[in-house]
CSV table of C-alpha atoms in Angstrom, one decimal:
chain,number,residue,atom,x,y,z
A,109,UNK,CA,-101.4,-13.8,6.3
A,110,UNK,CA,-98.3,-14.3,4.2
A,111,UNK,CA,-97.1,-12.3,0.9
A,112,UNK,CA,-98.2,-15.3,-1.1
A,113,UNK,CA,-102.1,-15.5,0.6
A,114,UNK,CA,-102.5,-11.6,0.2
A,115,UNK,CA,-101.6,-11.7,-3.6
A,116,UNK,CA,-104.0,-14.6,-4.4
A,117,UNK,CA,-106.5,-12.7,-2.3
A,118,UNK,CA,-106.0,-9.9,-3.9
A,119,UNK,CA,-106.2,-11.2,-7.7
A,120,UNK,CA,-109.2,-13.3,-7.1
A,121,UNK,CA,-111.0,-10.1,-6.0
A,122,UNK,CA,-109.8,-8.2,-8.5
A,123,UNK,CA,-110.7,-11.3,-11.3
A,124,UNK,CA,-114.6,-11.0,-10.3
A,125,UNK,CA,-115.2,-7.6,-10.8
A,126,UNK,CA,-112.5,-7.5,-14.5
A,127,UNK,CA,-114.7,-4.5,-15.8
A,128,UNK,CA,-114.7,-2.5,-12.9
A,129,UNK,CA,-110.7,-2.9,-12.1
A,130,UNK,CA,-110.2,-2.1,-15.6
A,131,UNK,CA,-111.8,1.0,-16.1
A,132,UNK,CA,-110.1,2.0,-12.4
A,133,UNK,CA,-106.9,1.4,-13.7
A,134,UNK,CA,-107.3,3.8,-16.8
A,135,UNK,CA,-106.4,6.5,-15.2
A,136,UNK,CA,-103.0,4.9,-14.1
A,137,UNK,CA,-102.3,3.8,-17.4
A,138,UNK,CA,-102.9,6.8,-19.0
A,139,UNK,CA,-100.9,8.7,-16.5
A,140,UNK,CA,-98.1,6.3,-16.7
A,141,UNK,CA,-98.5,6.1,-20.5
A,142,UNK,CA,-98.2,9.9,-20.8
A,143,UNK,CA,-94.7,10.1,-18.6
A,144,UNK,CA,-93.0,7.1,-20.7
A,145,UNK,CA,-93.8,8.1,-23.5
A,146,UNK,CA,-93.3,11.9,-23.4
A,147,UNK,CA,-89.7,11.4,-21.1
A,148,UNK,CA,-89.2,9.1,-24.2
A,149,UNK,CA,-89.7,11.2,-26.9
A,150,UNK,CA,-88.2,14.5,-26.0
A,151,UNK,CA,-85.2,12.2,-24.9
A,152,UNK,CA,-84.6,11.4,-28.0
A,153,UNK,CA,-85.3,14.8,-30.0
A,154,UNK,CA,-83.0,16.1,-27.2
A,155,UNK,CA,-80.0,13.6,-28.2
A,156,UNK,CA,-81.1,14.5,-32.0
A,157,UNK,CA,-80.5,17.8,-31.8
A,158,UNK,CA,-77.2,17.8,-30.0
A,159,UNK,CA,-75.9,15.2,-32.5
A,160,UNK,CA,-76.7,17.9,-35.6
A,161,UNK,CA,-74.7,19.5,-34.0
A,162,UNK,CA,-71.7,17.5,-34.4
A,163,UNK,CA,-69.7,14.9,-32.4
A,164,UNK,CA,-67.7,18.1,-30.7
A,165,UNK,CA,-70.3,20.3,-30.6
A,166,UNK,CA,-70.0,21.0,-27.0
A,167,UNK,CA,-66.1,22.0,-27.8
A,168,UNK,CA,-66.8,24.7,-30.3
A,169,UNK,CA,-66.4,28.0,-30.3
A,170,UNK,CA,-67.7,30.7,-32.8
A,171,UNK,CA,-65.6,34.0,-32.3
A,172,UNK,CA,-67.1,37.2,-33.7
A,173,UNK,CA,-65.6,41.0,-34.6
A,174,UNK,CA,-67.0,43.6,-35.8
A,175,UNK,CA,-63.5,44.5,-37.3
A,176,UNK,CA,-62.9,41.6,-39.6
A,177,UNK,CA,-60.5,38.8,-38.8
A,178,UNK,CA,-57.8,37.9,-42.0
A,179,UNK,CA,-55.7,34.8,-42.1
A,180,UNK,CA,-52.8,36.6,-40.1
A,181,UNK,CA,-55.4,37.5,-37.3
A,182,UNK,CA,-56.4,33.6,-37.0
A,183,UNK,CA,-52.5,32.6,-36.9
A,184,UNK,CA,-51.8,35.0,-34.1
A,185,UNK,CA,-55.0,33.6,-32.1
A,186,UNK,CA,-53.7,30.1,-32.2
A,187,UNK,CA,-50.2,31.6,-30.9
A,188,UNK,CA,-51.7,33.6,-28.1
A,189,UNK,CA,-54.7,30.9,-27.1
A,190,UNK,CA,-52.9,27.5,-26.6
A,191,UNK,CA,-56.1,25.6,-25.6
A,192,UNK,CA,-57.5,26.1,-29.0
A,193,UNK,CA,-56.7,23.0,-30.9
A,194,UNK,CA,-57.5,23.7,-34.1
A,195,UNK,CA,-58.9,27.2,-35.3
A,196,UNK,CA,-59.9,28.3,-38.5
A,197,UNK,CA,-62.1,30.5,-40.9
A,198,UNK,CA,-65.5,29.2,-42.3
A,199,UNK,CA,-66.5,31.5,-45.1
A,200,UNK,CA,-70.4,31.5,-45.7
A,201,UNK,CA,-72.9,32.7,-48.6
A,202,UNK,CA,-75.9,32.1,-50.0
A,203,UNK,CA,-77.5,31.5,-53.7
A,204,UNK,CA,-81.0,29.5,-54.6
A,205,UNK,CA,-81.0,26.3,-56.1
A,206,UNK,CA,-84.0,25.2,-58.3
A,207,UNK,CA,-85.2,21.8,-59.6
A,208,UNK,CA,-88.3,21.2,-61.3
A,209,UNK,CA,-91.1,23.5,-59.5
A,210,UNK,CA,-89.1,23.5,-56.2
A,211,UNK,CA,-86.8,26.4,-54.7
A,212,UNK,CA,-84.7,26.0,-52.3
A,213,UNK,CA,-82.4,28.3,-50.4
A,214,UNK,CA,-78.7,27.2,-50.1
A,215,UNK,CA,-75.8,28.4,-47.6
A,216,UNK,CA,-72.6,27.2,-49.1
A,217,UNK,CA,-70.2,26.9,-46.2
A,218,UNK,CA,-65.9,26.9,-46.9
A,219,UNK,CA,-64.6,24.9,-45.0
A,220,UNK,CA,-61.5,23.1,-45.6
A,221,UNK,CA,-60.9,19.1,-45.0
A,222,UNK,CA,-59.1,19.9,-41.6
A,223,UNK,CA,-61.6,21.8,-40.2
A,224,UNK,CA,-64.6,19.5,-41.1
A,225,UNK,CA,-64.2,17.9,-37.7
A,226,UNK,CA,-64.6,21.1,-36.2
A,227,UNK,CA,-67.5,22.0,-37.5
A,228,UNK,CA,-69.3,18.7,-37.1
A,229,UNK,CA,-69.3,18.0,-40.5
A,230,UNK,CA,-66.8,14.8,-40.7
A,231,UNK,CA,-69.6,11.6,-39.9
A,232,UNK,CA,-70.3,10.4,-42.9
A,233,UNK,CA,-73.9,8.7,-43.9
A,234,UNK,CA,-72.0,7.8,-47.4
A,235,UNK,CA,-69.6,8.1,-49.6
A,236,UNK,CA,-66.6,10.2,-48.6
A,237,UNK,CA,-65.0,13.8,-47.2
A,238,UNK,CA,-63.2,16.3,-49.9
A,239,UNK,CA,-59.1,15.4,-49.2
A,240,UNK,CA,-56.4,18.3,-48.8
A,241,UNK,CA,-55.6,18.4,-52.1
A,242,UNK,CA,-59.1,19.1,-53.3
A,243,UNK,CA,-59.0,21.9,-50.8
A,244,UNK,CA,-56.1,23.4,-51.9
A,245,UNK,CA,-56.7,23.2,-55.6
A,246,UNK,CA,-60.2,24.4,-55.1
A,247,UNK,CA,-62.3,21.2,-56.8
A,248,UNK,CA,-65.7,22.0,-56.7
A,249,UNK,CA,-66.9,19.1,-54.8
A,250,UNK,CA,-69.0,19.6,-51.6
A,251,UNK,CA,-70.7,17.5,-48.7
A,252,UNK,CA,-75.1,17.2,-48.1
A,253,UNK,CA,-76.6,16.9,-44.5
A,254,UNK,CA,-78.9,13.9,-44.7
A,255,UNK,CA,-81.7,15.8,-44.5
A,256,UNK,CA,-80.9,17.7,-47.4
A,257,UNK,CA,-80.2,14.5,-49.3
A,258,UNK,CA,-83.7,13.0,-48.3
A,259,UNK,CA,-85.4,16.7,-49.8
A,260,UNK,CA,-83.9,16.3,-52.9
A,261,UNK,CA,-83.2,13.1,-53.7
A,262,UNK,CA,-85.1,10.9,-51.5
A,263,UNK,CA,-82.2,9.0,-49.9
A,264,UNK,CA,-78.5,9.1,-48.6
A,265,UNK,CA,-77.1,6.7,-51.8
A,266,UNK,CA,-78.9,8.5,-54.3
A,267,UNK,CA,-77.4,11.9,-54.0
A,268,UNK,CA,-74.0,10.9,-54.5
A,269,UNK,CA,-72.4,12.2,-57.9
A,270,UNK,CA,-75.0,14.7,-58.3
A,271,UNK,CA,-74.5,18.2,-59.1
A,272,UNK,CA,-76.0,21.4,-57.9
A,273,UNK,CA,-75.5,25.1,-59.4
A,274,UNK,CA,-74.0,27.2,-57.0
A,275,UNK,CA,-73.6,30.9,-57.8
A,276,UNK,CA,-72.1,30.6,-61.4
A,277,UNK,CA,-70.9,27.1,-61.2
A,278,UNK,CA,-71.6,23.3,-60.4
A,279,UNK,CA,-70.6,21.1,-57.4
A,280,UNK,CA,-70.6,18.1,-57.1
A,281,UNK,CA,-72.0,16.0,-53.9
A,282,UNK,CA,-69.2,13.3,-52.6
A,283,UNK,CA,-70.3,12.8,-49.4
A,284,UNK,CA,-73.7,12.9,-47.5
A,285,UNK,CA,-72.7,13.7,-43.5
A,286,UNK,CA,-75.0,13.2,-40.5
A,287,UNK,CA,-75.4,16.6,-39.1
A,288,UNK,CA,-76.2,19.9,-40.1
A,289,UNK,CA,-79.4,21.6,-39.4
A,290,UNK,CA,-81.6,21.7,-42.5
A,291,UNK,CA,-85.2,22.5,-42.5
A,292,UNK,CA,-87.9,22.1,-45.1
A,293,UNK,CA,-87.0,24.2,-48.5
A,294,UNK,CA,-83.3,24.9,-47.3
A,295,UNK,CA,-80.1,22.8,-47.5
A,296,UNK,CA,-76.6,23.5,-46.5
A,297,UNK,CA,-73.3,22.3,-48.4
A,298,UNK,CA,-69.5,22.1,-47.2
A,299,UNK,CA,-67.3,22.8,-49.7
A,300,UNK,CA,-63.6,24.2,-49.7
A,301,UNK,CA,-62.8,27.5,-49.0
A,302,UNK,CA,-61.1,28.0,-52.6
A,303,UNK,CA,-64.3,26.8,-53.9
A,304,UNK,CA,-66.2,29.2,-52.3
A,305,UNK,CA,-64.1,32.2,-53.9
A,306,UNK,CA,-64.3,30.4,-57.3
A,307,UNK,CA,-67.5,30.3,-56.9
A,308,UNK,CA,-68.6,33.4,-56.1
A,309,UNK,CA,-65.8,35.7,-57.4
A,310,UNK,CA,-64.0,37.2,-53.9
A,311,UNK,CA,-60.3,36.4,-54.6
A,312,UNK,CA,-59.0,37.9,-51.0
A,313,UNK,CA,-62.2,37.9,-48.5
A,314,UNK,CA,-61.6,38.5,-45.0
A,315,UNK,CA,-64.1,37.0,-42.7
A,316,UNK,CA,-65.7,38.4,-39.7
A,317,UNK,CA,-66.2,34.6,-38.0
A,318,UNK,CA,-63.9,32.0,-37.3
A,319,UNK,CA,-64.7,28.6,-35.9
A,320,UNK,CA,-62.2,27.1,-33.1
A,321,UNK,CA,-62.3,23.7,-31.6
A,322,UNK,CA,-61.0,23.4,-27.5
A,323,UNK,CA,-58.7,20.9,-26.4
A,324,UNK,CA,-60.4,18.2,-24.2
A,325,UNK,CA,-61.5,19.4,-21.1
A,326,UNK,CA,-60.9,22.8,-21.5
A,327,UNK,CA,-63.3,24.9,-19.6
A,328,UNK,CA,-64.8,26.7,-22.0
A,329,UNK,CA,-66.4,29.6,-20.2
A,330,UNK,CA,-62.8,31.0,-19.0
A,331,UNK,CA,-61.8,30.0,-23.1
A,332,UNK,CA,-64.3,32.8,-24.4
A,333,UNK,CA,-63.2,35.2,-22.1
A,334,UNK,CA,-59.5,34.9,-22.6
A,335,UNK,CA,-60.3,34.5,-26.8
A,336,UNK,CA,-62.1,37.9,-26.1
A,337,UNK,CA,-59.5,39.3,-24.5
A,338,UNK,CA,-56.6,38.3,-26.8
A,339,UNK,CA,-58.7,39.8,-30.0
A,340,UNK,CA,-59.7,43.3,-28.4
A,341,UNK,CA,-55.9,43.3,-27.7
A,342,UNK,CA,-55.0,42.3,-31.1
A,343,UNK,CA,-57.4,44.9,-33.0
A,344,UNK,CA,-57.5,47.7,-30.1
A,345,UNK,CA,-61.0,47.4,-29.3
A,346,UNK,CA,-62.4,49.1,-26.1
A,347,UNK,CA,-64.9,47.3,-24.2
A,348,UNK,CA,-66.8,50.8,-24.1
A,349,UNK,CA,-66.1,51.1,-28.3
A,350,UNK,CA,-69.5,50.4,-30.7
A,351,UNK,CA,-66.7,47.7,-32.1
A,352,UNK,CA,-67.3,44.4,-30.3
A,353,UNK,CA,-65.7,41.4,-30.3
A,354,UNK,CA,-67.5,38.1,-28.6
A,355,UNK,CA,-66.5,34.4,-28.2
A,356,UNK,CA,-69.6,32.1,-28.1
A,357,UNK,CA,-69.4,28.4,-27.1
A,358,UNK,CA,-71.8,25.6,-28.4
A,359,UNK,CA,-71.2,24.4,-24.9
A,360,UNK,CA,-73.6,27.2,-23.9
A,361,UNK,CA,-76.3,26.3,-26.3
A,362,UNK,CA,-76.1,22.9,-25.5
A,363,UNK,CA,-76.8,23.4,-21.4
A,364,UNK,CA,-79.4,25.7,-22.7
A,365,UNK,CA,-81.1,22.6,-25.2
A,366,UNK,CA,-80.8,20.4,-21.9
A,367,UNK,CA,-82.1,23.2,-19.5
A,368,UNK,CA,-85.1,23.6,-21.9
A,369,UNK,CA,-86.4,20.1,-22.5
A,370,UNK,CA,-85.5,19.5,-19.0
A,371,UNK,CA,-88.4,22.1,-17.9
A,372,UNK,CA,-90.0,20.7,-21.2
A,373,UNK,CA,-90.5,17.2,-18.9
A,374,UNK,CA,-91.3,18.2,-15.7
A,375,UNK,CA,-94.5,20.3,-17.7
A,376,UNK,CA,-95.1,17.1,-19.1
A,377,UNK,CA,-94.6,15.3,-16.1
A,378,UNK,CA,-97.0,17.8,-14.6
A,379,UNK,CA,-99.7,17.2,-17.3
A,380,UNK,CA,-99.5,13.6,-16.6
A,381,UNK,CA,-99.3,13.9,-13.1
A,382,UNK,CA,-103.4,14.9,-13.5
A,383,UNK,CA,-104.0,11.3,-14.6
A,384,UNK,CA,-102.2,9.5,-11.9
A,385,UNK,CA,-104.3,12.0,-9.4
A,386,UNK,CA,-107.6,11.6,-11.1
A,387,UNK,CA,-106.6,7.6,-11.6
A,388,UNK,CA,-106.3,7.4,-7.6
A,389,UNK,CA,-109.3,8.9,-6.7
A,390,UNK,CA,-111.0,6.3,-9.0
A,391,UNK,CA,-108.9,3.7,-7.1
A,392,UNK,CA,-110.2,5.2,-3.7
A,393,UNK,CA,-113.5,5.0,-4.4
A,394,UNK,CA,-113.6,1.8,-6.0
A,395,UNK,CA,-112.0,0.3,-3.0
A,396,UNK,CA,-114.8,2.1,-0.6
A,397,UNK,CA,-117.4,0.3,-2.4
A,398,UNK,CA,-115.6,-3.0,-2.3
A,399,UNK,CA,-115.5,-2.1,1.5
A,400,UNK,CA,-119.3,-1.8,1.3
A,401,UNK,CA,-120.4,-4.9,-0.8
A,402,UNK,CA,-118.0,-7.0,1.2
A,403,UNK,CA,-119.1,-6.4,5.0
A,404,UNK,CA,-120.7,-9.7,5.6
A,405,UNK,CA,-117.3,-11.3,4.3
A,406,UNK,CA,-115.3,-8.6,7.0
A,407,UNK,CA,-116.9,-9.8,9.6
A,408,UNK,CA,-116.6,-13.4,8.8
A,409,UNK,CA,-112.9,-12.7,8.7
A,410,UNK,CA,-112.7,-11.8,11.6
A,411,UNK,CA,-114.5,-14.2,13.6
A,412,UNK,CA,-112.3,-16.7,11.9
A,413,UNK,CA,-109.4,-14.6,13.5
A,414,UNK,CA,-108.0,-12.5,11.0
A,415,UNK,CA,-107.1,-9.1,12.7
A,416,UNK,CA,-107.2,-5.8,11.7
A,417,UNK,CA,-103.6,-5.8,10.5
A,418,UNK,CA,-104.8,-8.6,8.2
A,419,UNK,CA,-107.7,-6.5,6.6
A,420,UNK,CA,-105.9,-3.4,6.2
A,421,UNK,CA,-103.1,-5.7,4.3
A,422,UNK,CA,-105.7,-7.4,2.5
A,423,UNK,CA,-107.2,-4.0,1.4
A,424,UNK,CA,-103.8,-2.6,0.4
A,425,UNK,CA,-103.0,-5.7,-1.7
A,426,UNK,CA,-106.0,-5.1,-4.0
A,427,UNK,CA,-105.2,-1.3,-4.3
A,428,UNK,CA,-101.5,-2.0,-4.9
A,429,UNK,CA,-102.1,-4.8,-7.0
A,430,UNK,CA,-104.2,-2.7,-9.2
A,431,UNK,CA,-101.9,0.1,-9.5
A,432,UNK,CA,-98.9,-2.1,-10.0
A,433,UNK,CA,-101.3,-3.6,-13.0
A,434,UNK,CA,-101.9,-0.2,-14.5
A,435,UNK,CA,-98.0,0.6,-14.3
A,436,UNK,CA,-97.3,-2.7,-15.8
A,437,UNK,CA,-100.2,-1.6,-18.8
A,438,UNK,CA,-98.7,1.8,-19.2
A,439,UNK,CA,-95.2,0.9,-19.6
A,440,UNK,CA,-96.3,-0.6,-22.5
A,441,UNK,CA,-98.3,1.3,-24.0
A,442,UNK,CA,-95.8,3.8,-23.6
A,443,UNK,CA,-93.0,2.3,-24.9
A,444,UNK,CA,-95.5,2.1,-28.3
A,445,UNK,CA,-96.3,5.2,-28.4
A,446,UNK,CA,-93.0,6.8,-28.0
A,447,UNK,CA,-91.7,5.0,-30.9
A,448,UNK,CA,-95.1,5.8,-33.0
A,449,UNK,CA,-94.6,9.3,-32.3
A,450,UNK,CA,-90.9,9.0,-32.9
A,451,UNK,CA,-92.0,8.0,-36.8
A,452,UNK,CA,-94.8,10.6,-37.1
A,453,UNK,CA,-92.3,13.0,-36.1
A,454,UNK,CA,-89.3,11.8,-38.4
A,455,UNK,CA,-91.5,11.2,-41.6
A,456,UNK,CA,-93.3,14.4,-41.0
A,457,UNK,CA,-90.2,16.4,-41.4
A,458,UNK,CA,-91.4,18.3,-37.7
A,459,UNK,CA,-87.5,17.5,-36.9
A,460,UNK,CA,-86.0,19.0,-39.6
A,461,UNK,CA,-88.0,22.6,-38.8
A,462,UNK,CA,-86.7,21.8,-35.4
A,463,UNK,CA,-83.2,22.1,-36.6
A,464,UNK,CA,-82.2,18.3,-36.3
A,465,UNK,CA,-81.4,15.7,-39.1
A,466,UNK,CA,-82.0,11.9,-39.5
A,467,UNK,CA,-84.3,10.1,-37.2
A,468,UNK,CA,-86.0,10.2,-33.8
A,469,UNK,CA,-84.8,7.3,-31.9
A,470,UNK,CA,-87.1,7.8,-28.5
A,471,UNK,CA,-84.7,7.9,-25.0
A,472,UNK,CA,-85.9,5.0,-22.7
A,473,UNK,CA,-84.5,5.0,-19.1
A,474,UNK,CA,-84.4,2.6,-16.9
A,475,UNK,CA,-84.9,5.1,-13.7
A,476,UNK,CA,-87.8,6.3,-15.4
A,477,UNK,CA,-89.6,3.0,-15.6
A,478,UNK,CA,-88.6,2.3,-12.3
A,479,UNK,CA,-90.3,5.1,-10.8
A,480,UNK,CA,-92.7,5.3,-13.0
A,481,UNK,CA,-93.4,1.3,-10.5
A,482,UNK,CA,-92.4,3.4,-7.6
A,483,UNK,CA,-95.3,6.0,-8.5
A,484,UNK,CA,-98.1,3.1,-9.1
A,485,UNK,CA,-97.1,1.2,-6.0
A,486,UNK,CA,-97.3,4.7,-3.9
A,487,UNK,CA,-100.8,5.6,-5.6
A,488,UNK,CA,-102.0,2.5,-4.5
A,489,UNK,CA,-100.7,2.7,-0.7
A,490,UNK,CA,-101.9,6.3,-0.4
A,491,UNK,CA,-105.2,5.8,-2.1
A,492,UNK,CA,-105.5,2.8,-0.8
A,493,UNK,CA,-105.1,3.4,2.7
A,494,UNK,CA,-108.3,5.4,3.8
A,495,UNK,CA,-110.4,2.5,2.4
A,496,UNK,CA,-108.3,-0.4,3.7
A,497,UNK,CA,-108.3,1.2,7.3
A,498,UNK,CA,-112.0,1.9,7.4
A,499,UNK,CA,-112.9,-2.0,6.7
A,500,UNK,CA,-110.5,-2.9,9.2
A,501,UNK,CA,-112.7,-0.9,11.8
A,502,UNK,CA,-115.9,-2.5,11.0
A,503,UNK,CA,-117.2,-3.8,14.1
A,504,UNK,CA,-117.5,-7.8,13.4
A,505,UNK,CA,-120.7,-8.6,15.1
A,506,UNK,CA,-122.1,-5.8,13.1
A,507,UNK,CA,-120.7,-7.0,10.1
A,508,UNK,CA,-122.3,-10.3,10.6
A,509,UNK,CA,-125.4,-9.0,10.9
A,510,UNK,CA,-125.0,-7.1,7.6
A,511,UNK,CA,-127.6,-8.3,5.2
């Protein structure tokens, strides 16, 4: 029989018995459902994270001593690290903000308009960055994660030209960026440094961290290690003292976020694997019975000449062709449910507790879909098989007798 013989074969079998073949196929597309969508979805949480982070996250390094670092220290750094491309101090503290009956807890970063790139706070949503000179002169202006924008105002547009009270003071929102890592009742806000001391009254802080940004392709283990080295040099700390000095790259956290919702997939995948298993076994004993009601048909088939090549084909058509169906089904129904979870999640606020801003866009690969096919074709050869073989058996003059 040719490819074209065994497929109309196969489909009008499969058309006179609809309700059974559906309900055989749920378990495919359930299984199949489960994988796009979940692969999908933590795709795209995975890509929303690392973008809070900042278009170079995976170049940053936070550098930490217990002795605090001063301007000089930074300058010497630079000097002694060339990779480091640009390095600077980002001076933090935090205050409460309150509006009507909400509270919310605010970290007030300093950071000046140079170093906003660093610290992935330079992709604006709207309106505009703070310029050097506002830096310099100390303007109270500042910059709102999205997410924070969305808590208090309700959108990106309408929270420029506010003001929020910061420690004893005002400042005033230019820009609204797309990072940052804002969760439900908190909001973070870039300012300038000189703003920060304004603000909060330290004329001549000294900072304990300091952001630096690598050089492309820099490899940034060997970085932290020589940035460690160069500042237990520079402030004569031991590697035995209780002083300690360490050099931490985003890079790190970033193969840990990807080594996580990697595992975070194949337990998914796992999960969903269940379906596909208990979808074959309905598929295997769906095709035994179609073995059983369709004897008398065998056995004419073969006295007409078909072989038992033909049968087992025939058989494996209809298995196939109901799997390929369900993967067909569950693509789909995947692909909608990823993107309805994607909202749930977004409008819920779940991603902002997770430490992400702005929305879930869900992940879709083409080499999962295709193996997701592969899988459905394989269920239905495997499961397939045992039934297909056994009608191919049948002994025709028995078959022929079969009332």
């Amino acid at each position: 029989m040719s490819a074209r013989d065994l497929i109309q074969e196969a489909l009008h079998s499969l058309e006179a018995n609809k309700g059974r073949s559906l309900l055989t196929i749920l378990g495919i597309v359930i299984g199949i459902a489960s994988v796009i969508a979940m692969t999908s979805l933590i795709g795209g949480i995975q890509n929303s994270l690392v973008n809070s982070l900042g278009l170079n996250a995976a170049r940053m390094v936070q550098i930490y001593s217990s002795q605090e670092l001063t301007e000089s220290d930074i300058e010497k750094i630079q000097k002694l690290v060339p990779q480091i491309e640009q390095i600077g101090i980002v001076d933090s503290a935090y205050t409460e903000y309150k509006t009507g009956d909400k509270s919310y807890t605010v970290m007030a970063q300093g950071v000046d308009s140079d170093m906003l790139d660093a610290v992935g706070a330079s992709k604006l949503v709207a309106g505009r960055t703070y310029s050097q000179a506002e830096s310099q002169s100390g303007s109270r202006v500042a910059l709102i994660s999205r997410n924070g924008a969305d808590q208090l105002y309700g959108n990106e547009q309408d929270a420029l030209g506010k003001t929020i009270k910061v420690s004893n003071g005002e400042v005033q929102i230019v820009g609204v960026i797309d990072g940052g890592s804002d969760s439900m009742g908190s909001l973070t806000l870039y300012m300038p440094r000189e703003t920060i001391s304004g603000l909060f009254g330290d004329e001549n802080p000294s900072f304990p961290s300091v952001t630096a940004l690598a050089a492309e392709g820099t490899d940034m283990d060997e970085l932290c290690k020589t940035i460690e080295s160069k500042v237990r040099a520079m402030k004569g700390i031991e590697e035995d003292e209780y002083d300690s000095v360490s050099a931490t790259s985003m890079k790190s956290a970033i193969d840990a976020l990807n080594s996580f919702m990697g595992a975070f997939s194949l337990i998914m995948g796992a999960v969903a694997s269940i379906s596909l298993l208990v979808g074959g076994i309905g598929i295997m004993n769906m095709m035994l019975t179609n073995v059983t009601e369709r004897i008398r048909e065998i056995g004419i088939r073969r006295a007409l000449g078909a072989s038992r090549r033909d049968i087992t084909a025939q058989f494996l058509a209809e298995s196939s062709t109901l799997c390929v169906t369900g993967g067909l089904l569950g693509v789909l129904i995947g692909y909608l449910l990823a993107w309805g979870l994607a909202m749930f999640a977004s409008g819920s606020g779940i991603l902002g507790e997770l430490g992400a801003s702005g929305q879930i866009t869900p992940s879709f690969s083409i080499a999962t879909v295709l193996l997701a096919f592969a899988v459905s074709v394989g269920i239905g050869v495997i499961f397939g098989f045992y039934p297909a073989r056994r009608a191919a058996k049948l002994d025709p003059v028995e078959c022929l007798r079969y009332q």
